[in-house]
Coordinates of C-alpha atoms in Angstrom, one line a residue:
X44 CA 0.1 0.0 0.0
X45 CA 1.5 3.4 -1.2
X46 CA 1.6 6.3 1.3
X47 CA 0.1 9.7 0.7
X48 CA 3.6 10.8 0.1
X49 CA 4.6 8.1 -2.5
X50 CA 1.3 8.9 -4.4
X51 CA 2.3 12.7 -4.3
X52 CA 5.6 11.7 -5.7
X53 CA 4.5 9.5 -8.5
X54 CA 1.9 12.2 -9.7
X55 CA 5.0 14.5 -9.8
X56 CA 6.9 12.2 -11.8
X57 CA 4.0 11.4 -13.8
X58 CA 3.6 15.0 -14.8
X59 CA 7.0 15.8 -15.4
X60 CA 7.5 12.4 -17.5
X61 CA 4.7 13.5 -19.7
X62 CA 6.2 16.9 -20.6
X63 CA 9.9 16.2 -20.5
X64 CA 11.7 12.7 -22.1
X65 CA 14.8 13.5 -20.5
X66 CA 13.0 13.5 -17.2
X67 CA 11.2 10.3 -17.5
X68 CA 14.6 8.7 -18.8
X69 CA 16.4 9.4 -15.6
X70 CA 13.3 8.6 -13.6
X71 CA 12.9 5.1 -15.1
X72 CA 16.6 4.5 -15.2
X73 CA 17.0 5.3 -11.7
X74 CA 14.4 2.9 -10.8
X75 CA 15.7 -0.2 -12.7
X76 CA 19.4 0.3 -12.5
X77 CA 19.5 2.0 -8.8
X78 CA 21.9 4.5 -10.1
X79 CA 21.4 7.9 -11.9
X80 CA 21.5 8.7 -15.7
X81 CA 24.4 10.9 -16.2
X82 CA 23.4 13.7 -18.1
X83 CA 25.5 15.6 -21.0
X84 CA 24.7 18.4 -23.1
X85 CA 24.4 15.9 -26.0
X86 CA 21.3 14.3 -24.3
X87 CA 19.8 17.7 -24.0
X88 CA 20.3 18.4 -27.9
X89 CA 19.0 15.1 -28.8
X90 CA 16.0 15.7 -26.3
X91 CA 14.9 18.7 -27.7
X92 CA 14.8 17.2 -31.6
X93 CA 12.7 14.6 -30.2
X94 CA 10.3 16.7 -28.6
X95 CA 10.1 18.7 -31.7
X96 CA 9.1 14.9 -33.3
X97 CA 6.5 14.5 -30.7
X98 CA 4.9 17.9 -31.4
X99 CA 5.1 17.1 -35.0
X100 CA 7.3 19.8 -35.9
X101 CA 9.8 17.4 -37.8
X102 CA 9.0 14.7 -39.8
X103 CA 12.5 13.8 -41.2
X104 CA 15.6 13.5 -38.9
X105 CA 19.0 12.2 -38.4
X106 CA 21.0 12.3 -35.1
X107 CA 24.9 11.5 -35.5
X108 CA 26.6 10.5 -32.3
X109 CA 29.2 8.4 -30.9
X110 CA 28.7 4.8 -29.7
X111 CA 27.8 4.1 -26.2
X112 CA 27.0 7.8 -25.7
X113 CA 23.4 6.7 -24.5
X114 CA 21.9 7.4 -28.0
X115 CA 19.7 3.8 -28.1
X116 CA 18.8 4.5 -24.3
X117 CA 17.2 7.8 -24.9
X118 CA 16.4 8.0 -28.6
X119 CA 15.0 4.3 -29.0
X120 CA 13.9 2.7 -25.8
X121 CA 12.8 5.8 -23.6
X122 CA 11.6 8.0 -26.8
X123 CA 9.0 5.0 -27.4
X124 CA 8.0 4.3 -24.2
X125 CA 7.3 8.0 -23.7
X126 CA 5.4 8.4 -26.8
X127 CA 3.4 5.5 -25.7
X128 CA 2.3 7.3 -22.6
X129 CA 1.1 10.1 -24.5
X130 CA -0.6 8.1 -26.9
X131 CA -1.1 4.2 -26.5
X132 CA -2.0 3.6 -29.8
X133 CA 1.0 4.9 -31.6
X134 CA 2.7 2.4 -33.9
X135 CA 6.7 2.0 -34.4
X136 CA 8.7 0.2 -36.6
X137 CA 12.1 -0.4 -35.1
X138 CA 15.3 -1.3 -37.4
X139 CA 18.8 -1.9 -36.8
X140 CA 21.6 -3.5 -38.5
X141 CA 21.0 -6.9 -36.9
X142 CA 17.7 -8.8 -35.8
X143 CA 19.3 -9.6 -32.6
X144 CA 19.8 -5.8 -31.9
X145 CA 16.6 -4.8 -33.0
X146 CA 14.7 -7.5 -30.9
X147 CA 16.7 -6.7 -27.7
X148 CA 15.6 -3.1 -28.0
X149 CA 12.0 -3.9 -28.5
X150 CA 12.1 -6.3 -25.5
X151 CA 13.8 -3.5 -23.3
X152 CA 10.9 -1.0 -24.3
X153 CA 8.1 -3.6 -23.7
X154 CA 9.9 -4.5 -20.3
X155 CA 10.3 -0.7 -19.6
X156 CA 6.2 -0.2 -20.3
X157 CA 5.5 -3.2 -18.0
X158 CA 7.7 -2.3 -15.2
X159 CA 6.3 -1.0 -11.7
X160 CA 7.7 2.4 -12.0
X161 CA 6.2 3.1 -15.6
X162 CA 2.6 1.2 -14.7
X163 CA 2.2 3.4 -11.6
X164 CA 2.8 6.9 -13.9
X165 CA 0.7 5.2 -17.1
X166 CA -1.4 2.3 -16.0
X167 CA -3.6 3.1 -19.3
X168 CA -0.6 1.6 -21.5
X169 CA -1.0 -2.1 -21.3
X170 CA 0.4 -4.7 -23.8
X171 CA -2.1 -7.4 -25.3
X172 CA -1.4 -10.9 -23.7
X173 CA -1.4 -12.3 -26.9
X174 CA 1.4 -10.4 -28.4
X175 CA 4.3 -11.0 -26.2
X176 CA 6.9 -11.5 -29.1
X177 CA 9.9 -9.7 -29.3
X178 CA 9.5 -9.1 -33.0
X179 CA 5.9 -7.8 -32.8
X180 CA 3.8 -6.6 -30.0
X181 CA 0.6 -4.6 -29.5
X182 CA -0.9 -2.3 -26.7
X183 CA -4.4 -2.6 -25.9
X184 CA -5.3 0.7 -27.8
X185 CA -3.9 -0.7 -31.0
X186 CA -0.2 0.7 -30.9
X187 CA 2.6 -1.3 -30.6
X188 CA 6.4 -1.9 -31.9
X189 CA 7.5 -4.0 -34.9
X190 CA 11.3 -4.8 -34.7
X191 CA 13.5 -6.1 -37.5
X192 CA 17.1 -6.1 -39.3
X193 CA 17.4 -3.0 -41.5
X194 CA 18.5 -5.2 -44.3
X195 CA 15.9 -7.7 -43.8
X196 CA 12.0 -7.9 -45.0
X197 CA 9.7 -5.3 -43.3
X198 CA 6.1 -6.5 -44.2
X199 CA 2.7 -6.6 -42.4
X200 CA 3.3 -3.7 -40.1
X201 CA 3.0 0.1 -40.7
X202 CA 4.3 3.0 -38.6
X203 CA 1.9 5.8 -37.4
X204 CA -1.4 6.2 -38.5
X205 CA -3.5 6.9 -41.7
X206 CA -4.1 10.7 -41.8
X207 CA -7.7 11.6 -41.1
X208 CA -9.2 14.8 -42.7
X209 CA -10.5 16.8 -40.3
X210 CA -12.2 20.2 -40.3
X211 CA -10.7 23.3 -38.2
X212 CA -13.8 22.8 -35.7
X213 CA -13.5 18.9 -35.5
X214 CA -9.4 19.5 -34.7
X215 CA -10.3 22.2 -32.0
X216 CA -12.8 19.6 -30.6
X217 CA -10.2 17.1 -30.6
X218 CA -8.1 19.0 -28.7
X219 CA -10.5 20.1 -25.8
X220 CA -11.2 16.5 -25.4
X221 CA -7.5 15.5 -25.1
X222 CA -6.8 18.1 -22.8
X223 CA -9.9 17.1 -20.5
X224 CA -8.5 13.3 -20.9
X225 CA -5.1 14.4 -19.6
X226 CA -6.8 16.4 -16.8
X227 CA -4.2 18.9 -17.1
X228 CA -3.7 22.2 -19.2
X229 CA -0.4 22.1 -21.0
X230 CA 1.1 21.6 -24.4
X231 CA 0.4 17.8 -24.5
X232 CA -2.3 18.5 -26.9
X233 CA 0.1 19.6 -29.3
X234 CA 1.8 16.1 -28.9
X235 CA -1.3 14.4 -29.6
X236 CA -1.1 14.4 -33.1
X237 CA 2.0 12.1 -32.9
X238 CA 1.0 8.5 -33.9
X239 CA 4.3 6.9 -34.0
X240 CA 7.5 6.6 -36.0
X241 CA 9.9 4.9 -38.0
X242 CA 13.3 4.7 -36.1
X243 CA 16.4 3.2 -37.5
X244 CA 19.3 2.9 -34.9
X245 CA 22.6 1.6 -36.8
X246 CA 21.6 0.5 -39.8
X247 CA 24.9 -0.8 -40.5
X248 CA 27.7 -2.3 -38.2
X249 CA 31.0 -0.9 -38.5
X250 CA 32.6 -4.0 -39.9
X251 CA 30.5 -3.8 -43.1
X252 CA 31.1 0.0 -43.4
X253 CA 33.6 -0.4 -46.3
X254 CA 31.8 -3.0 -48.1
X255 CA 29.8 -1.4 -51.2
X256 CA 27.8 -4.4 -51.4
X257 CA 26.3 -4.0 -48.0
X258 CA 25.8 -0.5 -48.1
X259 CA 24.0 -0.3 -51.5
X260 CA 21.8 -3.1 -50.0
X261 CA 20.7 -1.0 -47.1
X262 CA 20.5 2.0 -48.9
X263 CA 18.3 0.6 -52.0
X264 CA 16.2 -1.1 -49.3
X265 CA 15.4 2.1 -47.7
X266 CA 14.3 3.6 -50.9
X267 CA 12.7 0.3 -52.2
X268 CA 10.8 -0.7 -49.1
X269 CA 11.5 0.7 -45.8
X270 CA 10.4 4.4 -46.3
X271 CA 7.1 3.2 -47.6
X272 CA 6.3 1.3 -44.1
X273 CA 4.8 4.6 -42.8
X274 CA 1.2 5.0 -42.8
X275 CA 1.4 8.5 -43.5
X276 CA 3.6 11.4 -45.2
X277 CA 3.4 13.0 -41.7
X278 CA 4.9 9.8 -40.0
X279 CA 8.5 10.7 -38.8
X280 CA 11.6 9.1 -39.9
X281 CA 14.1 8.9 -37.2
X282 CA 17.7 7.7 -38.2
X283 CA 20.2 7.5 -35.3
X284 CA 23.6 6.2 -36.0
X285 CA 27.4 6.8 -35.8
X286 CA 29.1 8.0 -39.3
X287 CA 30.7 5.1 -40.7
X288 CA 31.3 5.9 -44.4
X289 CA 30.9 8.8 -46.7
X290 CA 28.0 6.6 -48.3
X291 CA 26.5 5.2 -45.3
X292 CA 22.7 5.7 -45.2
X293 CA 22.9 9.4 -43.9
X294 CA 25.4 10.2 -46.5
X295 CA 23.5 8.5 -49.2
X296 CA 20.2 10.5 -47.9
X297 CA 22.3 13.9 -47.7
X298 CA 23.7 13.4 -51.4
X299 CA 20.3 12.6 -52.9
X300 CA 18.0 14.7 -50.6
X301 CA 17.6 18.3 -49.0
X302 CA 18.8 18.7 -45.4
X303 CA 19.6 21.3 -43.1
X304 CA 21.8 21.8 -39.7
X305 CA 19.0 24.5 -38.8
X306 CA 16.4 23.6 -36.5
X307 CA 14.2 26.4 -37.3
X308 CA 14.6 25.8 -41.1
X309 CA 13.6 22.3 -40.9
X310 CA 10.6 23.0 -39.2
X311 CA 9.7 25.5 -41.7
X312 CA 10.4 22.9 -44.5
X313 CA 9.5 19.5 -43.6
X314 CA 10.5 18.1 -46.8
X315 CA 14.3 18.7 -45.5
X316 CA 15.9 16.3 -43.2
X317 CA 17.1 17.8 -40.0
X318 CA 21.0 16.6 -39.3
X319 CA 21.8 16.8 -35.7
X320 CA 25.6 15.9 -35.6
X321 CA 27.4 15.8 -32.5
X322 CA 31.4 15.3 -32.6
X323 CA 32.9 14.1 -29.4
X324 CA 35.4 16.8 -29.4
X325 CA 33.7 20.2 -29.1
X326 CA 35.3 23.6 -29.6
X327 CA 34.2 26.7 -27.6
X328 CA 33.9 30.7 -28.8
X329 CA 37.4 31.0 -28.1
X330 CA 38.7 28.1 -30.1
X331 CA 39.4 25.8 -27.3
X332 CA 38.5 22.2 -27.5
X333 CA 37.0 20.4 -24.8
X334 CA 35.2 16.8 -24.4
X335 CA 31.7 16.4 -25.3
X336 CA 31.0 14.0 -22.1
X337 CA 34.1 14.0 -19.6
X338 CA 32.0 11.1 -17.7
X339 CA 32.7 8.9 -20.8
X340 CA 35.6 10.3 -22.3
X341 CA 38.2 12.9 -21.2
X342 CA 39.6 15.2 -23.9
X343 CA 43.3 13.4 -23.3
X344 CA 41.6 10.0 -24.0
X345 CA 39.9 11.3 -27.0
X346 CA 43.2 12.5 -28.2
X347 CA 44.8 9.1 -27.5
X348 CA 42.0 7.4 -29.4
X349 CA 42.5 9.7 -32.3
X350 CA 46.1 8.9 -32.1
X351 CA 46.2 5.4 -32.3
X352 CA 42.9 5.1 -35.1
X353 CA 42.6 8.3 -36.9
X354 CA 40.1 7.0 -39.7
X355 CA 38.1 5.2 -37.2
X356 CA 38.0 8.1 -34.9
X357 CA 37.1 10.5 -37.5
X358 CA 33.9 8.5 -38.7
X359 CA 32.6 7.0 -35.4
X360 CA 33.4 9.7 -33.0
X361 CA 33.9 13.1 -34.8
X362 CA 31.1 12.2 -37.6
X363 CA 33.5 12.9 -40.1
X364 CA 33.3 9.8 -42.3
X365 CA 36.4 9.4 -44.3
X366 CA 37.4 6.6 -46.5
X367 CA 39.9 4.4 -45.0
X368 CA 42.1 5.7 -47.7
X369 CA 41.9 9.1 -46.3
X370 CA 41.1 12.0 -48.0
X371 CA 43.8 14.0 -50.4
X372 CA 43.3 17.5 -49.3
X373 CA 43.3 19.0 -46.0
X374 CA 41.6 22.1 -44.7
X375 CA 41.6 24.9 -47.2
X376 CA 42.3 28.5 -46.2
X377 CA 39.6 31.0 -46.5
X378 CA 39.2 34.8 -46.9
X379 CA 36.6 37.4 -46.5
X380 CA 35.1 38.1 -50.0
X381 CA 35.9 41.3 -51.3
X382 CA 38.9 41.8 -49.0
X383 CA 42.4 41.0 -50.0
X384 CA 45.5 41.0 -48.0
X385 CA 48.2 43.4 -48.9
X386 CA 50.2 42.5 -51.7
X387 CA 53.8 43.7 -52.7
X388 CA 52.9 42.8 -56.3
X389 CA 50.1 43.7 -58.6
X390 CA 47.0 41.8 -58.4
X391 CA 46.7 39.4 -61.5
X392 CA 42.8 38.1 -62.2
X393 CA 43.5 34.6 -63.9
X394 CA 41.2 31.8 -64.8
X395 CA 42.0 28.3 -65.5
X396 CA 39.6 26.1 -67.7
X397 CA 39.4 22.1 -68.0
X398 CA 37.0 21.1 -70.6
X399 CA 35.0 18.0 -70.2
X400 CA 36.9 15.0 -71.8
X401 CA 33.8 12.8 -71.9
X402 CA 29.8 12.9 -71.7
X403 CA 30.0 12.3 -67.8
X404 CA 32.8 14.5 -66.8
X405 CA 32.8 18.1 -65.6
X406 CA 33.8 21.3 -67.2
X407 CA 35.5 23.4 -64.6
X408 CA 36.6 27.0 -64.9
X409 CA 38.2 28.7 -61.9
X410 CA 38.6 32.3 -61.7
X411 CA 41.1 33.9 -59.1
X412 CA 43.2 36.7 -58.0
X413 CA 46.8 35.9 -58.0
X414 CA 48.8 37.4 -55.2
X415 CA 52.7 36.9 -54.0
X416 CA 50.9 34.8 -51.1
X417 CA 48.6 32.6 -52.9
X418 CA 45.8 32.6 -55.3
X419 CA 42.2 33.8 -54.1
X420 CA 39.3 32.2 -55.9
X421 CA 36.4 34.3 -56.7
X422 CA 34.3 32.5 -59.3
X423 CA 33.8 28.7 -60.2
X424 CA 31.7 27.1 -63.0
X425 CA 31.6 23.3 -62.4
X426 CA 29.0 21.6 -64.7
X427 CA 28.1 18.8 -67.0
X428 CA 26.2 20.7 -69.2
X429 CA 26.7 20.5 -72.9
X430 CA 29.6 22.2 -74.5
X431 CA 27.1 24.6 -76.6
X432 CA 26.0 25.7 -72.9
X433 CA 29.1 26.0 -71.2
X434 CA 30.9 27.9 -73.7
X435 CA 28.3 30.6 -73.2
X436 CA 28.4 30.3 -69.7
X437 CA 32.3 30.8 -69.7
X438 CA 32.5 33.7 -71.6
X439 CA 30.1 35.4 -69.7
X440 CA 32.1 34.4 -66.5
X441 CA 35.5 35.7 -67.8
X442 CA 33.7 38.9 -69.0
X443 CA 31.8 39.5 -65.8
X444 CA 34.9 38.9 -63.7
X445 CA 37.0 41.0 -65.8
X446 CA 39.8 38.1 -66.4
X447 CA 43.4 39.5 -67.5
X448 CA 44.2 35.9 -68.7
X449 CA 42.3 32.7 -69.2
X450 CA 44.1 29.5 -69.6
X451 CA 42.5 26.6 -71.4
X452 CA 43.9 23.2 -71.6
X453 CA 43.5 22.2 -75.0
X454 CA 43.3 18.3 -75.1
X455 CA 40.3 16.8 -76.3
X456 CA 38.8 19.6 -78.0
X457 CA 39.8 22.3 -75.8
X458 CA 41.2 24.3 -78.6
X459 CA 38.0 24.6 -80.4
X460 CA 36.4 25.5 -77.1
X461 CA 38.7 28.1 -76.3
X462 CA 38.5 29.6 -79.5
X463 CA 34.8 29.9 -79.4
X464 CA 34.9 31.2 -75.9
X465 CA 37.1 34.0 -76.9
X466 CA 34.7 34.9 -79.8
X467 CA 32.0 35.1 -77.5
X468 CA 33.9 37.4 -75.0
X469 CA 34.6 39.6 -78.0
X470 CA 30.9 39.8 -78.9
X471 CA 30.2 40.5 -75.2
X472 CA 32.7 43.9 -75.8
X473 CA 35.4 42.1 -73.8
X474 CA 38.8 43.0 -75.4
X475 CA 40.8 43.0 -71.9
X476 CA 40.9 39.1 -71.5
X477 CA 43.6 37.2 -73.3
X478 CA 42.9 33.7 -74.2
X479 CA 45.5 30.9 -74.2
X480 CA 45.6 27.3 -74.8
X481 CA 48.2 24.6 -74.2
X482 CA 48.5 20.7 -74.4
X483 CA 48.6 19.1 -71.2
X484 CA 51.1 16.2 -71.7
X485 CA 51.5 15.2 -68.2
X486 CA 49.8 12.5 -66.5
X487 CA 46.5 13.9 -64.7
X488 CA 46.7 11.3 -61.6
X489 CA 50.4 11.9 -61.1
X490 CA 50.0 15.8 -61.1
X491 CA 46.8 15.9 -58.7
X492 CA 48.7 13.7 -56.3
X493 CA 52.2 15.4 -56.4
X494 CA 50.9 18.9 -56.4
X495 CA 48.2 18.2 -53.7
X496 CA 50.3 20.1 -50.8
X497 CA 51.0 23.1 -52.9
X498 CA 47.5 23.1 -54.0
X499 CA 46.1 23.4 -50.1
X500 CA 49.2 25.8 -49.4
X501 CA 48.4 28.2 -52.2
X502 CA 44.7 28.0 -52.4
X503 CA 42.4 30.8 -50.8
X504 CA 38.6 30.3 -51.1
X505 CA 36.0 32.8 -49.8
X506 CA 34.1 32.3 -46.6
X507 CA 31.0 29.9 -47.2
X508 CA 32.4 28.6 -50.7
X509 CA 31.1 25.3 -49.9
X510 CA 27.5 26.6 -50.2
X511 CA 28.6 28.8 -53.3
X512 CA 29.8 25.9 -55.1
X513 CA 28.5 22.8 -53.5
X514 CA 29.3 20.1 -56.2
X515 CA 32.7 21.6 -56.8
X516 CA 33.3 21.7 -52.9
X517 CA 32.0 18.1 -52.3
X518 CA 34.6 16.7 -55.1
X519 CA 37.3 18.5 -53.7
X520 CA 36.6 17.4 -50.0
X521 CA 35.9 13.8 -50.8
X522 CA 38.7 13.2 -53.2
X523 CA 40.4 9.8 -51.9
X524 CA 44.2 10.0 -51.4
X525 CA 44.3 6.2 -53.0
X526 CA 41.8 4.3 -55.0
X527 CA 39.3 5.2 -57.7
X528 CA 37.5 8.6 -57.5
X529 CA 34.5 9.0 -59.6
X530 CA 35.6 12.4 -61.3
X531 CA 38.9 14.3 -61.1
X532 CA 38.0 17.4 -63.2
X533 CA 37.8 19.9 -60.0
X534 CA 41.1 18.6 -58.9
X535 CA 42.5 18.9 -62.1
X536 CA 41.9 22.6 -62.7
X537 CA 42.7 23.6 -59.4
X538 CA 46.0 21.8 -60.0
X539 CA 46.4 24.0 -63.0
X540 CA 45.9 27.0 -61.0
X541 CA 49.1 26.0 -58.7
X542 CA 50.9 25.0 -61.6
X543 CA 50.6 28.5 -63.3
X544 CA 51.4 30.3 -60.2
X545 CA 53.9 33.0 -60.6
X546 CA 53.9 32.9 -64.6
X547 CA 54.0 36.5 -65.5
X548 CA 50.9 38.2 -67.4
X549 CA 50.7 41.4 -68.9
X550 CA 48.1 43.1 -67.2
X551 CA 46.2 46.3 -67.6
X552 CA 46.6 49.6 -65.8
X553 CA 43.5 49.0 -64.0
X554 CA 44.6 45.6 -62.7
X555 CA 48.0 47.2 -61.8
X556 CA 46.2 49.8 -59.7
X557 CA 44.5 47.2 -57.7
X558 CA 47.1 46.5 -54.8
X559 CA 46.4 45.7 -51.2
X560 CA 42.7 46.2 -50.2
X561 CA 39.9 46.3 -52.5

């Protein structure tokens, strides 16, 4: 028999648990484990995002966090139990890289729901007696959990509920009813629209991350089967995983669909994935590094882990999914656009153009200001459009940017391309730009790899260049140091700008006057 004081504590815990996922996690963890759930800042960030999902403010969510940092405990087990307390008819599909892991999580959720502490707070959430399997179980209200491996078949169960077309009056009546049912006035009526979710936790295991076959099977399965197991376009899809490869499920979706790291932007446009990426080494406003969760790893321990296995650490702990071969280029330097450093030599505006060799290659035209300390990129065209289109685009670029000298690789039709661009320049009234071409006889791969350090040392991009030229930036930042790369046109052209560094060009009086700040 519970005392009056104990009943009061349970009522308080019930109200707090209904409104705060993190409180429920701490409360139930303490009750079941007899020790406290140690909270880190990342737990608060994850809960903020999951609360947005419960309020139906987010539909597509990726959470990237290191292993053993509480992600499954919080974002799978407690999240589902929390959501069922708010709506016992909510339906969930839970997937992981193996049946065993998914089934273990499903069993843990069911055990949590049936625990004494949970039932004291939420007695209305009951498991149907004839659905006690780990793979699939139901609540008496029609909700439940279906658990499988991400690479397996997902059939006979849907996440969420089919949308009901309600009038505005019916929606308001529903909110009033739910407020009365809860017995309190709070924001829980906002959460009442949540009917379940598709939750994917670690869809691929680390040992399989470098297998093209395994990754492609999971990515294709997501497109062909998994994402279709939601009962409504408003049913949230939540992917929680450590980053393991540039083309793991998160990388695949980010390469092919719209995404944002801005929470408010994701709320405004639910077609975009919201990405919460949390590396274990953080940096404060002064640029000082600190450990994300010292309870788990100190900064010194993290640095030691990084030194021993840099690629694994970058992927699984820093959310930087590098290939096992590593990337060719390091971090590029940037400058504030429109503001060049002081130079002892006149600024010369050059352009280096590498025409597309085949139909799948890119044309790459890089315009840059050459100073004594390096090349400051001002504009880039990186395009797979037809030659008829790119000839016009490059001519307009060179005229607009007031280029002093444009250097074209004449291989594979480059001379004819250069002549057509020069003709276009003159038709645009440009008499300034000198057009030159040459035959590149050196091996492309050898040039790119041997000159890579020079490229990083001499090249400056404007701040925010990744957003200005996303395809160009992605190519440079994901170019592997060994093995096969899909394209090398951006790297070839950027190498060319470095090779041409310091070669004199006859410049106009206007260019000679532009020394120092401009």
